[in-house]
PDB file of C-alpha atoms and ligand atoms in Angstrom:
ATOM      1  CA  MET A  15       1.601  34.193 113.648  1.00 93.00           C
ATOM      2  CA  ILE A  16       1.888  33.400 110.298  1.00 96.00           C
ATOM      3  CA  ASP A  17      -0.525  30.934 108.512  1.00 97.00           C
ATOM      4  CA  ILE A  18      -0.182  30.179 104.556  1.00 98.00           C
ATOM      5  CA  LYS A  19      -2.890  28.821 103.251  1.00 98.00           C
ATOM      6  CA  ASN A  20      -3.921  27.167 100.095  1.00 98.00           C
ATOM      7  CA  VAL A  21      -0.888  29.400  98.357  1.00 98.00           C
ATOM      8  CA  SER A  22      -0.317  28.960  94.935  1.00 98.00           C
ATOM      9  CA  LYS A  23       2.323  30.684  92.540  1.00 98.00           C
ATOM     10  CA  TRP A  24       2.496  31.584  88.595  1.00 97.00           C
ATOM     11  CA  TYR A  25       5.374  32.646  86.945  1.00 96.00           C
ATOM     12  CA  GLY A  26       3.630  32.952  83.337  1.00 94.00           C
ATOM     13  CA  SER A  27       2.097  28.820  82.554  1.00 95.00           C
ATOM     14  CA  PHE A  28       4.899  28.164  85.479  1.00 96.00           C
ATOM     15  CA  GLN A  29       3.333  26.590  88.275  1.00 97.00           C
ATOM     16  CA  VAL A  30       6.016  27.363  91.792  1.00 98.00           C
ATOM     17  CA  LEU A  31       3.840  26.698  94.398  1.00 98.00           C
ATOM     18  CA  THR A  32       0.799  24.607  94.302  1.00 98.00           C
ATOM     19  CA  ASP A  33      -1.411  24.130  97.346  1.00 98.00           C
ATOM     20  CA  CYS A  34       1.253  25.585 100.052  1.00 98.00           C
ATOM     21  CA  THR A  35      -0.570  25.419 103.671  1.00 98.00           C
ATOM     22  CA  THR A  36       1.621  26.109 106.915  1.00 97.00           C
ATOM     23  CA  SER A  37       2.221  28.078 109.754  1.00 96.00           C
ATOM     24  CA  ILE A  38       3.983  29.026 112.076  1.00 96.00           C
ATOM     25  CA  GLN A  39       3.573  30.076 115.894  1.00 96.00           C
ATOM     26  CA  LYS A  40       5.089  32.060 117.881  1.00 96.00           C
ATOM     27  CA  GLY A  41       8.498  31.083 119.428  1.00 96.00           C
ATOM     28  CA  GLU A  42       8.679  28.605 116.858  1.00 97.00           C
ATOM     29  CA  VAL A  43      11.730  27.742 114.845  1.00 97.00           C
ATOM     30  CA  VAL A  44      10.615  26.509 111.376  1.00 97.00           C
ATOM     31  CA  VAL A  45      13.417  25.081 108.742  1.00 97.00           C
ATOM     32  CA  VAL A  46      12.432  24.753 105.365  1.00 97.00           C
ATOM     33  CA  CYS A  47      14.826  22.794 103.035  1.00 95.00           C
ATOM     34  CA  GLY A  48      14.464  20.986  99.562  1.00 94.00           C
ATOM     35  CA  PRO A  49      16.241  20.975  96.466  1.00 93.00           C
ATOM     36  CA  SER A  50      17.565  23.502  94.475  1.00 93.00           C
ATOM     37  CA  GLY A  51      14.178  25.318  92.690  1.00 95.00           C
ATOM     38  CA  SER A  52      11.726  23.500  94.702  1.00 96.00           C
ATOM     39  CA  GLY A  53      10.089  27.133  95.786  1.00 97.00           C
ATOM     40  CA  LYS A  54      11.890  27.659  98.965  1.00 97.00           C
ATOM     41  CA  SER A  55      12.513  31.283  98.456  1.00 97.00           C
ATOM     42  CA  THR A  56       9.412  32.026  96.866  1.00 97.00           C
ATOM     43  CA  LEU A  57       7.542  30.396  99.677  1.00 97.00           C
ATOM     44  CA  ILE A  58       9.521  32.665 101.639  1.00 96.00           C
ATOM     45  CA  LYS A  59       9.163  35.590  99.627  1.00 96.00           C
ATOM     46  CA  THR A  60       5.741  35.443  99.759  1.00 96.00           C
ATOM     47  CA  VAL A  61       5.878  35.573 103.676  1.00 94.00           C
ATOM     48  CA  ASN A  62       6.566  39.285 103.578  1.00 91.00           C
ATOM     49  CA  ALA A  63       4.980  40.411 100.197  1.00 92.00           C
ATOM     50  CA  LEU A  64       8.271  40.187  98.394  1.00 93.00           C
ATOM     51  CA  GLU A  65       6.875  38.260  95.962  1.00 95.00           C
ATOM     52  CA  PRO A  66       3.119  38.471  95.488  1.00 95.00           C
ATOM     53  CA  PHE A  67       0.799  34.714  94.648  1.00 97.00           C
ATOM     54  CA  GLN A  68      -2.246  34.428  92.430  1.00 97.00           C
ATOM     55  CA  LYS A  69      -4.259  32.044  94.929  1.00 97.00           C
ATOM     56  CA  GLY A  70      -5.028  31.295  98.965  1.00 97.00           C
ATOM     57  CA  ASP A  71      -3.892  33.875 101.414  1.00 97.00           C
ATOM     58  CA  ILE A  72      -1.170  34.598 104.253  1.00 97.00           C
ATOM     59  CA  VAL A  73      -2.004  36.455 107.674  1.00 97.00           C
ATOM     60  CA  VAL A  74       1.028  37.558 109.905  1.00 95.00           C
ATOM     61  CA  ASP A  75       0.107  38.515 112.297  1.00 93.00           C
ATOM     62  CA  GLY A  76      -3.537  38.838 111.767  1.00 94.00           C
ATOM     63  CA  ILE A  77      -2.711  41.027 108.951  1.00 94.00           C
ATOM     64  CA  SER A  78      -3.750  39.494 105.157  1.00 96.00           C
ATOM     65  CA  ILE A  79      -1.617  39.560 102.823  1.00 96.00           C
ATOM     66  CA  ALA A  80      -4.478  39.177  99.961  1.00 96.00           C
ATOM     67  CA  ASP A  81      -6.756  41.564 100.931  1.00 95.00           C
ATOM     68  CA  PRO A  82      -6.519  44.707  98.286  1.00 94.00           C
ATOM     69  CA  LYS A  83      -6.497  47.118 101.672  1.00 95.00           C
ATOM     70  CA  THR A  84      -3.442  45.911 103.675  1.00 95.00           C
ATOM     71  CA  ASN A  85      -0.423  48.677 103.430  1.00 93.00           C
ATOM     72  CA  LEU A  86       1.616  45.986 102.360  1.00 93.00           C
ATOM     73  CA  PRO A  87       5.256  48.352 102.757  1.00 90.00           C
ATOM     74  CA  LYS A  88       3.528  48.563 107.187  1.00 89.00           C
ATOM     75  CA  LEU A  89       3.662  45.120 106.501  1.00 92.00           C
ATOM     76  CA  ARG A  90       6.685  43.773 105.183  1.00 91.00           C
ATOM     77  CA  SER A  91       8.602  46.857 107.886  1.00 90.00           C
ATOM     78  CA  ARG A  92       7.283  43.892 110.297  1.00 92.00           C
ATOM     79  CA  VAL A  93       8.355  41.360 109.093  1.00 95.00           C
ATOM     80  CA  GLY A  94      12.815  40.889 109.156  1.00 95.00           C
ATOM     81  CA  MET A  95      14.339  39.048 106.164  1.00 95.00           C
ATOM     82  CA  VAL A  96      17.892  37.605 105.773  1.00 95.00           C
ATOM     83  CA  PHE A  97      19.061  37.214 103.003  1.00 92.00           C
ATOM     84  CA  GLN A  98      21.862  34.757 101.258  1.00 90.00           C
ATOM     85  CA  HIS A  99      23.885  38.158  99.794  1.00 87.00           C
ATOM     86  CA  PHE A 100      24.484  40.616 102.280  1.00 74.00           C
ATOM     87  CA  GLU A 101      22.582  43.471 100.719  1.00 88.00           C
ATOM     88  CA  LEU A 102      24.128  46.300 103.196  1.00 95.00           C
ATOM     89  CA  PHE A 103      24.350  49.497 100.883  1.00 96.00           C
ATOM     90  CA  PRO A 104      28.086  49.027 100.380  1.00 96.00           C
ATOM     91  CA  HIS A 105      28.314  53.351  99.926  1.00 97.00           C
ATOM     92  CA  LEU A 106      26.599  53.504 104.224  1.00 97.00           C
ATOM     93  CA  SER A 107      28.557  53.273 106.745  1.00 98.00           C
ATOM     94  CA  VAL A 108      27.733  50.137 109.562  1.00 98.00           C
ATOM     95  CA  THR A 109      26.517  52.500 111.467  1.00 98.00           C
ATOM     96  CA  GLU A 110      24.224  53.591 108.581  1.00 98.00           C
ATOM     97  CA  ASN A 111      23.002  50.577 107.256  1.00 98.00           C
ATOM     98  CA  LEU A 112      21.702  49.975 110.592  1.00 98.00           C
ATOM     99  CA  THR A 113      19.788  53.608 110.904  1.00 98.00           C
ATOM    100  CA  ILE A 114      18.387  54.629 107.165  1.00 97.00           C
ATOM    101  CA  ALA A 115      15.529  51.810 107.383  1.00 95.00           C
ATOM    102  CA  GLN A 116      14.189  52.849 111.341  1.00 96.00           C
ATOM    103  CA  VAL A 117      14.807  56.487 110.184  1.00 97.00           C
ATOM    104  CA  LYS A 118      12.700  56.653 106.461  1.00 95.00           C
ATOM    105  CA  VAL A 119      10.647  53.404 107.490  1.00 93.00           C
ATOM    106  CA  LEU A 120       9.635  53.805 111.343  1.00 94.00           C
ATOM    107  CA  GLY A 121       9.857  57.333 111.262  1.00 95.00           C
ATOM    108  CA  ARG A 122      12.997  57.244 114.667  1.00 97.00           C
ATOM    109  CA  SER A 123      14.727  59.819 115.365  1.00 97.00           C
ATOM    110  CA  VAL A 124      18.244  59.621 114.141  1.00 97.00           C
ATOM    111  CA  ALA A 125      19.643  59.911 117.629  1.00 98.00           C
ATOM    112  CA  ASP A 126      17.014  57.146 118.241  1.00 98.00           C
ATOM    113  CA  ALA A 127      17.652  55.057 115.257  1.00 98.00           C
ATOM    114  CA  LYS A 128      21.469  55.010 116.135  1.00 98.00           C
ATOM    115  CA  VAL A 129      20.559  53.520 120.302  1.00 98.00           C
ATOM    116  CA  ARG A 130      18.625  50.822 118.608  1.00 98.00           C
ATOM    117  CA  GLY A 131      20.894  50.161 115.653  1.00 98.00           C
ATOM    118  CA  LEU A 132      24.075  50.324 118.161  1.00 98.00           C
ATOM    119  CA  LYS A 133      22.381  47.830 120.861  1.00 98.00           C
ATOM    120  CA  MET A 134      21.930  45.057 117.726  1.00 97.00           C
ATOM    121  CA  LEU A 135      25.312  45.448 116.927  1.00 98.00           C
ATOM    122  CA  ASP A 136      26.568  44.745 120.309  1.00 97.00           C
ATOM    123  CA  ARG A 137      23.955  41.632 120.601  1.00 96.00           C
ATOM    124  CA  VAL A 138      25.700  39.877 117.185  1.00 96.00           C
ATOM    125  CA  GLY A 139      29.265  41.113 118.341  1.00 96.00           C
ATOM    126  CA  LEU A 140      30.235  43.948 116.566  1.00 97.00           C
ATOM    127  CA  SER A 141      30.138  46.607 118.254  1.00 97.00           C
ATOM    128  CA  ALA A 142      33.934  47.691 117.320  1.00 97.00           C
ATOM    129  CA  HIS A 143      33.366  47.844 113.802  1.00 98.00           C
ATOM    130  CA  LYS A 144      30.025  50.952 113.450  1.00 98.00           C
ATOM    131  CA  ASP A 145      32.388  52.691 111.599  1.00 98.00           C
ATOM    132  CA  LYS A 146      33.403  50.761 108.672  1.00 98.00           C
ATOM    133  CA  PHE A 147      32.037  50.300 105.500  1.00 98.00           C
ATOM    134  CA  PRO A 148      30.673  46.915 104.483  1.00 97.00           C
ATOM    135  CA  GLY A 149      33.375  46.044 102.059  1.00 96.00           C
ATOM    136  CA  GLN A 150      35.797  45.935 105.373  1.00 97.00           C
ATOM    137  CA  LEU A 151      34.201  43.022 106.894  1.00 96.00           C
ATOM    138  CA  SER A 152      34.429  39.591 106.044  1.00 95.00           C
ATOM    139  CA  GLY A 153      31.688  38.023 104.758  1.00 94.00           C
ATOM    140  CA  GLY A 154      30.537  36.335 107.906  1.00 95.00           C
ATOM    141  CA  GLN A 155      30.713  39.813 109.926  1.00 96.00           C
ATOM    142  CA  GLN A 156      28.636  41.502 106.910  1.00 96.00           C
ATOM    143  CA  GLN A 157      25.933  38.765 107.026  1.00 95.00           C
ATOM    144  CA  ARG A 158      25.851  39.081 110.834  1.00 97.00           C
ATOM    145  CA  VAL A 159      25.548  43.100 110.636  1.00 97.00           C
ATOM    146  CA  ALA A 160      22.489  42.160 107.941  1.00 97.00           C
ATOM    147  CA  ILE A 161      21.375  40.446 110.686  1.00 97.00           C
ATOM    148  CA  ALA A 162      21.509  43.127 113.370  1.00 97.00           C
ATOM    149  CA  ARG A 163      19.745  45.629 110.941  1.00 97.00           C
ATOM    150  CA  ALA A 164      16.768  43.392 110.171  1.00 97.00           C
ATOM    151  CA  LEU A 165      16.299  43.282 114.297  1.00 97.00           C
ATOM    152  CA  SER A 166      16.329  46.620 114.871  1.00 97.00           C
ATOM    153  CA  MET A 167      13.220  47.275 112.642  1.00 96.00           C
ATOM    154  CA  ASP A 168      11.688  45.091 115.925  1.00 96.00           C
ATOM    155  CA  PRO A 169      10.506  42.682 114.165  1.00 96.00           C
ATOM    156  CA  ILE A 170       7.919  40.368 114.895  1.00 95.00           C
ATOM    157  CA  VAL A 171       9.431  37.309 112.801  1.00 96.00           C
ATOM    158  CA  MET A 172      12.473  36.938 111.265  1.00 97.00           C
ATOM    159  CA  LEU A 173      12.852  34.697 107.466  1.00 97.00           C
ATOM    160  CA  PHE A 174      15.900  33.759 106.524  1.00 97.00           C
ATOM    161  CA  ASP A 175      17.115  32.642 102.643  1.00 96.00           C
ATOM    162  CA  GLU A 176      20.004  30.303 103.410  1.00 96.00           C
ATOM    163  CA  PRO A 177      21.932  33.277 104.908  1.00 95.00           C
ATOM    164  CA  THR A 178      25.154  30.727 105.227  1.00 95.00           C
ATOM    165  CA  SER A 179      25.177  29.341 102.154  1.00 93.00           C
ATOM    166  CA  ALA A 180      27.476  32.500 100.598  1.00 91.00           C
ATOM    167  CA  LEU A 181      30.099  32.093 103.447  1.00 92.00           C
ATOM    168  CA  ASP A 182      33.782  30.805 103.507  1.00 91.00           C
ATOM    169  CA  PRO A 183      33.216  27.635 105.693  1.00 91.00           C
ATOM    170  CA  GLU A 184      34.863  29.485 108.554  1.00 92.00           C
ATOM    171  CA  MET A 185      32.444  31.987 108.557  1.00 93.00           C
ATOM    172  CA  VAL A 186      28.883  29.932 108.947  1.00 94.00           C
ATOM    173  CA  GLY A 187      29.384  28.746 112.430  1.00 95.00           C
ATOM    174  CA  GLU A 188      29.415  32.542 113.155  1.00 95.00           C
ATOM    175  CA  VAL A 189      26.372  33.404 112.235  1.00 95.00           C
ATOM    176  CA  LEU A 190      24.946  30.661 112.839  1.00 96.00           C
ATOM    177  CA  ASP A 191      25.664  31.180 116.250  1.00 95.00           C
ATOM    178  CA  VAL A 192      23.491  34.618 115.840  1.00 95.00           C
ATOM    179  CA  MET A 193      20.791  32.643 114.778  1.00 96.00           C
ATOM    180  CA  VAL A 194      21.049  30.147 117.473  1.00 95.00           C
ATOM    181  CA  GLN A 195      20.762  32.554 120.432  1.00 95.00           C
ATOM    182  CA  LEU A 196      18.027  34.567 118.404  1.00 96.00           C
ATOM    183  CA  ALA A 197      15.883  31.135 118.423  1.00 95.00           C
ATOM    184  CA  GLN A 198      16.818  30.906 122.215  1.00 94.00           C
ATOM    185  CA  GLU A 199      15.596  33.592 122.893  1.00 94.00           C
ATOM    186  CA  GLY A 200      12.257  33.274 121.486  1.00 95.00           C
ATOM    187  CA  MET A 201      12.025  35.327 117.666  1.00 97.00           C
ATOM    188  CA  THR A 202       9.428  33.056 115.456  1.00 97.00           C
ATOM    189  CA  MET A 203      11.732  32.406 113.372  1.00 97.00           C
ATOM    190  CA  MET A 204      11.961  30.509 109.522  1.00 97.00           C
ATOM    191  CA  CYS A 205      14.753  29.409 107.971  1.00 97.00           C
ATOM    192  CA  VAL A 206      15.712  28.381 104.150  1.00 97.00           C
ATOM    193  CA  THR A 207      19.083  26.165 105.258  1.00 95.00           C
ATOM    194  CA  HIS A 208      20.346  23.116 104.102  1.00 91.00           C
ATOM    195  CA  GLU A 209      22.445  23.407 108.024  1.00 92.00           C
ATOM    196  CA  MET A 210      20.689  20.584 109.249  1.00 91.00           C
ATOM    197  CA  GLY A 211      22.941  20.905 112.133  1.00 91.00           C
ATOM    198  CA  PHE A 212      20.989  23.909 113.225  1.00 93.00           C
ATOM    199  CA  ALA A 213      17.431  22.070 112.351  1.00 93.00           C
ATOM    200  CA  LYS A 214      18.177  19.531 115.130  1.00 92.00           C
ATOM    201  CA  LYS A 215      19.469  21.916 117.194  1.00 90.00           C
ATOM    202  CA  VAL A 216      16.821  24.581 117.489  1.00 92.00           C
ATOM    203  CA  SER A 217      14.340  24.152 115.067  1.00 95.00           C
ATOM    204  CA  ASN A 218      10.728  23.419 116.046  1.00 95.00           C
ATOM    205  CA  ARG A 219       9.988  21.660 112.697  1.00 96.00           C
ATOM    206  CA  VAL A 220      10.718  21.209 109.469  1.00 96.00           C
ATOM    207  CA  ILE A 221       8.962  21.648 105.976  1.00 96.00           C
ATOM    208  CA  PHE A 222      10.455  19.797 102.950  1.00 95.00           C
ATOM    209  CA  MET A 223       9.546  21.045  99.607  1.00 96.00           C
ATOM    210  CA  ASP A 224       9.718  19.325  96.588  1.00 95.00           C
ATOM    211  CA  ALA A 225       8.718  20.663  93.109  1.00 96.00           C
ATOM    212  CA  GLY A 226       6.664  23.911  94.432  1.00 97.00           C
ATOM    213  CA  LYS A 227       5.065  21.524  97.029  1.00 97.00           C
ATOM    214  CA  ILE A 228       5.203  21.477 101.412  1.00 97.00           C
ATOM    215  CA  VAL A 229       5.825  17.185 100.832  1.00 95.00           C
ATOM    216  CA  GLU A 230       7.092  17.051 104.513  1.00 94.00           C
ATOM    217  CA  ASP A 231       5.685  19.112 107.661  1.00 95.00           C
ATOM    218  CA  CYS A 232       6.350  17.436 110.555  1.00 93.00           C
ATOM    219  CA  SER A 233       8.405  17.742 113.682  1.00 94.00           C
ATOM    220  CA  SER A 234      12.024  18.463 114.025  1.00 93.00           C
ATOM    221  CA  ALA A 235      12.532  15.686 116.070  1.00 91.00           C
ATOM    222  CA  ASP A 236      10.705  12.989 113.854  1.00 90.00           C
ATOM    223  CA  PHE A 237      11.734  13.761 110.740  1.00 90.00           C
ATOM    224  CA  PHE A 238      15.439  13.957 112.228  1.00 87.00           C
ATOM    225  CA  SER A 239      14.655  10.043 114.458  1.00 86.00           C
ATOM    226  CA  LYS A 240      12.346   8.650 111.896  1.00 84.00           C
ATOM    227  CA  PRO A 241      13.997   8.345 108.560  1.00 80.00           C
ATOM    228  CA  GLU A 242      11.984   5.592 108.002  1.00 82.00           C
ATOM    229  CA  GLU A 243       8.852   8.075 108.215  1.00 87.00           C
ATOM    230  CA  ARG A 244      10.047  10.405 105.596  1.00 89.00           C
ATOM    231  CA  THR A 245       8.498  10.204 101.529  1.00 90.00           C
ATOM    232  CA  PRO A 246      11.021   9.080  99.345  1.00 90.00           C
ATOM    233  CA  ARG A 247      12.271  13.130  98.100  1.00 89.00           C
ATOM    234  CA  ALA A 248      12.651  13.632 101.813  1.00 89.00           C
ATOM    235  CA  LYS A 249      14.756  10.446 101.839  1.00 88.00           C
ATOM    236  CA  ASP A 250      16.671  10.804  98.913  1.00 88.00           C
ATOM    237  CA  PHE A 251      17.318  14.464 100.185  1.00 87.00           C
ATOM    238  CA  LEU A 252      18.630  13.913 103.638  1.00 84.00           C
ATOM    239  CA  ALA A 253      20.970  11.002 102.131  1.00 84.00           C
ATOM    240  CA  LYS A 254      22.694  13.288 100.136  1.00 84.00           C
ATOM    241  CA  ILE A 255      23.311  16.337 102.651  1.00 78.00           C
ATOM    242  CA  LEU A 256      23.389  14.130 105.541  1.00 71.00           C
TER     243      LEU A 256
HETATM  244  P1  ADP B 310      14.729  27.521  95.725  1.00 66.76           P
HETATM  245  O1  ADP B 310      15.031  28.438  96.193  1.00 66.76           O
HETATM  246  O2  ADP B 310      13.492  26.346  95.841  1.00 66.76           O
HETATM  247  O3  ADP B 310      15.568  26.824  95.279  1.00 66.76           O
HETATM  248  P2  ADP B 310      13.195  28.872  94.033  1.00 66.76           P
HETATM  249  O4  ADP B 310      11.466  29.645  94.755  1.00 66.76           O
HETATM  250  O5  ADP B 310      14.711  30.359  94.040  1.00 66.76           O
HETATM  251  O6  ADP B 310      13.401  27.749  94.524  1.00 66.76           O
HETATM  252  O7  ADP B 310      12.606  28.848  92.619  1.00 66.76           O
HETATM  253  C1  ADP B 310      11.095  28.024  92.083  1.00 66.76           C
HETATM  254  C2  ADP B 310      11.255  27.394  90.641  1.00 66.76           C
HETATM  255  O8  ADP B 310      11.314  28.615  89.812  1.00 66.76           O
HETATM  256  C3  ADP B 310      12.443  27.844  89.878  1.00 66.76           C
HETATM  257  O9  ADP B 310      11.650  26.507  88.946  1.00 66.76           O
HETATM  258  C4  ADP B 310      13.449  29.063  89.628  1.00 66.76           C
HETATM  259  O10 ADP B 310      14.217  28.558  87.774  1.00 66.76           O
HETATM  260  C5  ADP B 310      12.020  29.628  89.272  1.00 66.76           C
HETATM  261  N1  ADP B 310      12.182  30.871  89.234  1.00 66.76           N
HETATM  262  C6  ADP B 310      11.840  31.960  90.591  1.00 66.76           C
HETATM  263  N2  ADP B 310      12.171  32.724  90.175  1.00 66.76           N
HETATM  264  C7  ADP B 310      11.363  32.942  89.030  1.00 66.76           C
HETATM  265  C8  ADP B 310      11.231  33.997  87.641  1.00 66.76           C
HETATM  266  N3  ADP B 310      11.848  35.258  88.152  1.00 66.76           N
HETATM  267  N4  ADP B 310      10.611  34.003  86.807  1.00 66.76           N
HETATM  268  C9  ADP B 310      10.189  32.493  86.614  1.00 66.76           C
HETATM  269  N5  ADP B 310      10.599  31.955  87.278  1.00 66.76           N
HETATM  270  C10 ADP B 310      11.557  31.788  88.447  1.00 66.76           C
HETATM  271 MG1   MG B 311      16.220  29.863  97.338  1.00 66.76          MG
END
């Protein structure tokens, strides 16, 4: 579903990604972790072409991002992305937040977009809040609306960039529950997260990044059960967060 091939990226003279290679199969849940500044957000943003890269290629569902003929907005519309900060439109109601991109980007009718959006809102357990504005919801509820909004676009894959790290601790669980449910339903997911409980429970694979490189890429069973086989950097990281 996602093939990341020898991707390197520079910000000016600073190399932020060095020769990153990995692939994600349909239905796989991959957790990306690593120290702050190691390039996790940058890597995940290259997958939906929010950040350009200078070397290598990423192929999403057969479509090459590096190919200049690729329609990037169209590709992006099929890749759901949920960020740390919910980035809902504050001046639009929940329903409007759920429908606007479906109408503007996918060309759906407002009626169809509402049906789809409200179905996804129900899936994250927030149907009762459809007429509220983001500011009237808790952080955890806003993040669940952001997930419902991404799902409304019928994504072929979902990318998450630390979706729970800006939340108050008591709200982390409700967002992780939605992510666990998605994973169990077979959604292909690439998640930057330090929630190792989530990683252990549902991920198939863990990618560990350090200084712009993928230094570990292994099954989550091995990542958690064979600490002796980890690189010193990953061991050090695990020791700090577990
Ligand atoms: P992570 O998500 O793992 O914390 P990031 O991908 O956000 O790491 O950042 C990786 C490195 O790239 C960091 O050193 C960061 O300072 C740098 N960086 C991120 N965005 C920019 C930018 N727009 N311009 C220059 N440097 C950046
Ligand atoms: Mg980040």
